[in-house]
Tab-separated table of C-alpha atoms in Angstrom:
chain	number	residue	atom	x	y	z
A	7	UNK	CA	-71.177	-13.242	-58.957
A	8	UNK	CA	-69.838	-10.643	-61.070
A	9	UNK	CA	-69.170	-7.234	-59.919
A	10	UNK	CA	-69.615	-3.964	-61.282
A	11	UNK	CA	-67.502	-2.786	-63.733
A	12	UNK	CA	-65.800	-3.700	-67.080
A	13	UNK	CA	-65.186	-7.331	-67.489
A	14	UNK	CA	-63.074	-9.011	-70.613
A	15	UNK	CA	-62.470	-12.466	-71.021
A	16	UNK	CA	-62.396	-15.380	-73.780
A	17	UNK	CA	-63.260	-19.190	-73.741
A	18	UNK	CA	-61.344	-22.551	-75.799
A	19	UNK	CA	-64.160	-24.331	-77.772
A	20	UNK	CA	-64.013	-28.017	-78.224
A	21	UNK	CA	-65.773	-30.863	-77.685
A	22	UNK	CA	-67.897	-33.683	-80.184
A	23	UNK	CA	-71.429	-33.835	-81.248
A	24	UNK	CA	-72.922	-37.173	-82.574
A	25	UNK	CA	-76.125	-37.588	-83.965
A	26	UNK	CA	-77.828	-40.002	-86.162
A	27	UNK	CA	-74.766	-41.120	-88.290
A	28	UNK	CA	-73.236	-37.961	-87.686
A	29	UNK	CA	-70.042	-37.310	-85.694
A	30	UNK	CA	-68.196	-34.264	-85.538
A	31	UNK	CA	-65.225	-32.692	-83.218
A	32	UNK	CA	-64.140	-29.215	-83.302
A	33	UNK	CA	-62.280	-26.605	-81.701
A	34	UNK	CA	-62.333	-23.037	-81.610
A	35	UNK	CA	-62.850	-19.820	-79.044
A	36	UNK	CA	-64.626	-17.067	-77.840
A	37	UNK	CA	-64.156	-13.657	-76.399
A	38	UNK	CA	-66.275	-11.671	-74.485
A	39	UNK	CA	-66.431	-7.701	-73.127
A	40	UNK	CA	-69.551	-6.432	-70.761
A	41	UNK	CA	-70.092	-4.151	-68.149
A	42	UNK	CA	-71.950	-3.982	-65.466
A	43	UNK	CA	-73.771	-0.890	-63.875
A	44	UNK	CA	-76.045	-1.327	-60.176
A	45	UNK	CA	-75.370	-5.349	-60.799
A	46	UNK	CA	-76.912	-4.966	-64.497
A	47	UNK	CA	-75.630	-5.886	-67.683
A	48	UNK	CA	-75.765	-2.604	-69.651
A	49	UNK	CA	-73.160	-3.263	-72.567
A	50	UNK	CA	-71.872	-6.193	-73.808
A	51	UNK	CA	-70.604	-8.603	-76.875
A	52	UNK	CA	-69.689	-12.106	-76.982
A	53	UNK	CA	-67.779	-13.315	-80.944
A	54	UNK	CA	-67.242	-16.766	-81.496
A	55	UNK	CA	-65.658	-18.939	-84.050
A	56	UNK	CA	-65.006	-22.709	-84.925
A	57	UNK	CA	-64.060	-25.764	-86.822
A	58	UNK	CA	-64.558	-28.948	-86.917
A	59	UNK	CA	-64.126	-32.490	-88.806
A	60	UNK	CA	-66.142	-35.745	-88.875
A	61	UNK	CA	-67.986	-38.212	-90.542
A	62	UNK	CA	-71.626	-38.757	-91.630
A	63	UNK	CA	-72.114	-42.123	-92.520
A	64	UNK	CA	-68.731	-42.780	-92.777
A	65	UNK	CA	-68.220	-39.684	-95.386
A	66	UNK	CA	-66.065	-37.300	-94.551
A	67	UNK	CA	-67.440	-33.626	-93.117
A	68	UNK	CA	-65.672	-30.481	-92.304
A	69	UNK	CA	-67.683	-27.020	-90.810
A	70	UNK	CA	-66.514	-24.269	-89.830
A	71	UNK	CA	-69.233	-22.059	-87.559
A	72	UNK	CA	-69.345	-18.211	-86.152
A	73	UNK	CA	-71.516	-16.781	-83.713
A	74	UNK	CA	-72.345	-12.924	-82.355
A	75	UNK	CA	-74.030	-12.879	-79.312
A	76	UNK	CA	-75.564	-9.396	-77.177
A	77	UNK	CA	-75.002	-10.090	-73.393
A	78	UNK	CA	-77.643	-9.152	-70.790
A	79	UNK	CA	-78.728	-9.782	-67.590
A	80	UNK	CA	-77.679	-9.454	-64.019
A	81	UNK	CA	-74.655	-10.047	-61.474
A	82	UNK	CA	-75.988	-13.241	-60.626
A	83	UNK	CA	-76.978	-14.379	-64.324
A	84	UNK	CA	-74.695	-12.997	-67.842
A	85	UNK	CA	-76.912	-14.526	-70.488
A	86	UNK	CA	-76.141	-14.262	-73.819
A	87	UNK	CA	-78.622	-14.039	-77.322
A	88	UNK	CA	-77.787	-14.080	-80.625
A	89	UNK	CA	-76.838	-16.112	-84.035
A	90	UNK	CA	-74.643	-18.536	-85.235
A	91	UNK	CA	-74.245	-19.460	-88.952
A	92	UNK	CA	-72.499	-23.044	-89.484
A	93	UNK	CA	-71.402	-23.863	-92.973
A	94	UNK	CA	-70.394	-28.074	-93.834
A	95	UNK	CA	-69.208	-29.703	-96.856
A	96	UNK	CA	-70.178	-33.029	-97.474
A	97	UNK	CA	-68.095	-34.294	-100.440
A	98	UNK	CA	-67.579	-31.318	-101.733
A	99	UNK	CA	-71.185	-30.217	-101.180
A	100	UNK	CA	-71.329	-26.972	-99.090
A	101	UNK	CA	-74.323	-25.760	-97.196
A	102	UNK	CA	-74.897	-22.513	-94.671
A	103	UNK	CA	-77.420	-22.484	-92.025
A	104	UNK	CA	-78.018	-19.389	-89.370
A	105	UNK	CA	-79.655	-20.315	-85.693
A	106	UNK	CA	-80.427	-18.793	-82.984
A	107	UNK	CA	-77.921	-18.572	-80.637
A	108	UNK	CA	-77.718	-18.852	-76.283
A	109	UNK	CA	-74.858	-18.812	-73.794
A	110	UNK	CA	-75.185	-18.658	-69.795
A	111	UNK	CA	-72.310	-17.719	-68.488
A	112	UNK	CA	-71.981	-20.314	-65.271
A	113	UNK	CA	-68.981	-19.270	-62.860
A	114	UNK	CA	-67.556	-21.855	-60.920
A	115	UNK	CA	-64.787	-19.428	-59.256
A	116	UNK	CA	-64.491	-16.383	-58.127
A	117	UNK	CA	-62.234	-13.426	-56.656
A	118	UNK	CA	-63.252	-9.451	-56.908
A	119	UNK	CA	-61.237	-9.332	-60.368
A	120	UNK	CA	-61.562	-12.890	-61.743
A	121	UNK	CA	-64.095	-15.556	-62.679
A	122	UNK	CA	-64.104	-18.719	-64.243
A	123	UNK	CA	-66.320	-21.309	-65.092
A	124	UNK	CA	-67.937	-22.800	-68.554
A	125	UNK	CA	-70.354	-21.574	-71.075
A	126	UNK	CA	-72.223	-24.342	-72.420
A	127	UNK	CA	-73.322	-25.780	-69.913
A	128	UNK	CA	-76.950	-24.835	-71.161
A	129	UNK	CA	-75.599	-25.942	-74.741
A	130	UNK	CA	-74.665	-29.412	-73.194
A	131	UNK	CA	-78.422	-29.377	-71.669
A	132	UNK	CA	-80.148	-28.531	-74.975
A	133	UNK	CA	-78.032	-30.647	-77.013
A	134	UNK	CA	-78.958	-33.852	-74.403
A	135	UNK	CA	-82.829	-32.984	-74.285
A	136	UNK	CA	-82.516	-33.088	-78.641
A	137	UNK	CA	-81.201	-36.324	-78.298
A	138	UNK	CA	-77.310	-35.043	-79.710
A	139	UNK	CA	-74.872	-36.696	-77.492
A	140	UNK	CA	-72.501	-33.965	-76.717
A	141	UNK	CA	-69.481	-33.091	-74.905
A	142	UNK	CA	-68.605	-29.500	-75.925
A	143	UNK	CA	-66.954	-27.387	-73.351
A	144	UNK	CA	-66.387	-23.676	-73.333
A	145	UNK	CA	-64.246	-23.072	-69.587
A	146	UNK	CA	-64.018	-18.892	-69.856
A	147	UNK	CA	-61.769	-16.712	-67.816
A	148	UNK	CA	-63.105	-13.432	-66.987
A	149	UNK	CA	-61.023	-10.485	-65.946
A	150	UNK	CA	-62.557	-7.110	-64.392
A	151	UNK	CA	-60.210	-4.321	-66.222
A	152	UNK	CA	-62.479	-1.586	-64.545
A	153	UNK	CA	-64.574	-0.967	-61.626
A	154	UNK	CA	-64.407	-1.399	-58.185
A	155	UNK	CA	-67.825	-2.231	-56.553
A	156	UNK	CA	-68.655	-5.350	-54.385
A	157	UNK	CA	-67.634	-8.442	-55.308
């Protein structure tokens, strides 16, 4: 549970994704400011960025992918909503794409002025349910840099 106040963190990317012929690792991070006011979100960003190298029926595939993401929600729940844009080359052949894009912020520890836990844990969920098989992480650190209400 987050308290109120000013909390700043970031988040290592990484992970695969494999999909129909399609197999991709990649690494990256994200970083993250919000605040909370009466256990409510009322301010917040998350940026992201990544890149990653594969295959696709064994031809060779490099992305690279950024996301912006508002945060909301409560003490108990940080959500974030957004986009992401992804951009791959297939031999030589480049292509965008923008989706939506969602992050729950899942603590698994917790002191008045830190929390920790992973990101895509919903991600993982999603991917699974789509039939991707997936094992992208995002373990963030969180830091409260102001405030001093209830933990």
């Amino acid at each position: 549970r987050f308290g109120d106040g000013t909390w700043k963190g970031s988040a290592p990317l990484s992970g695969s994704l494999s999909i129909k012929g399609l197999s991709i690792d990649f690494a990256g991070s994200a970083e993250f400011e919000f605040t909370l006011e009466n256990d409510t979100v009322s301010d917040g960003t998350l940026k992201a960025s990544w890149t990653g190298n594969g295959a696709v029926n064994g031809r060779s595939v490099t992305g690279t992918g950024s996301a912006t993401m508002q945060l909301s929600g409560t003490a108990d729940e940080v959500i974030g909503d957004g986009s992401t844009t992804v951009s791959v080359t297939i031999m030589g052949m480049s292509r965008s794409q923008g989706f939506p894009a969602h992050v729950t912020f899942h603590p698994s520890t917790a002191t008045c002025t830190t929390i920790s836990g992973d990101l895509l844990i919903d991600a993982r969920n999603r991917a699974s349910a789509a039939g991707i098989t997936s094992d992208i992480t995002g373990p963030f650190t969180a830091t409260r840099v102001s405030g001093t209400g209830s933990c």
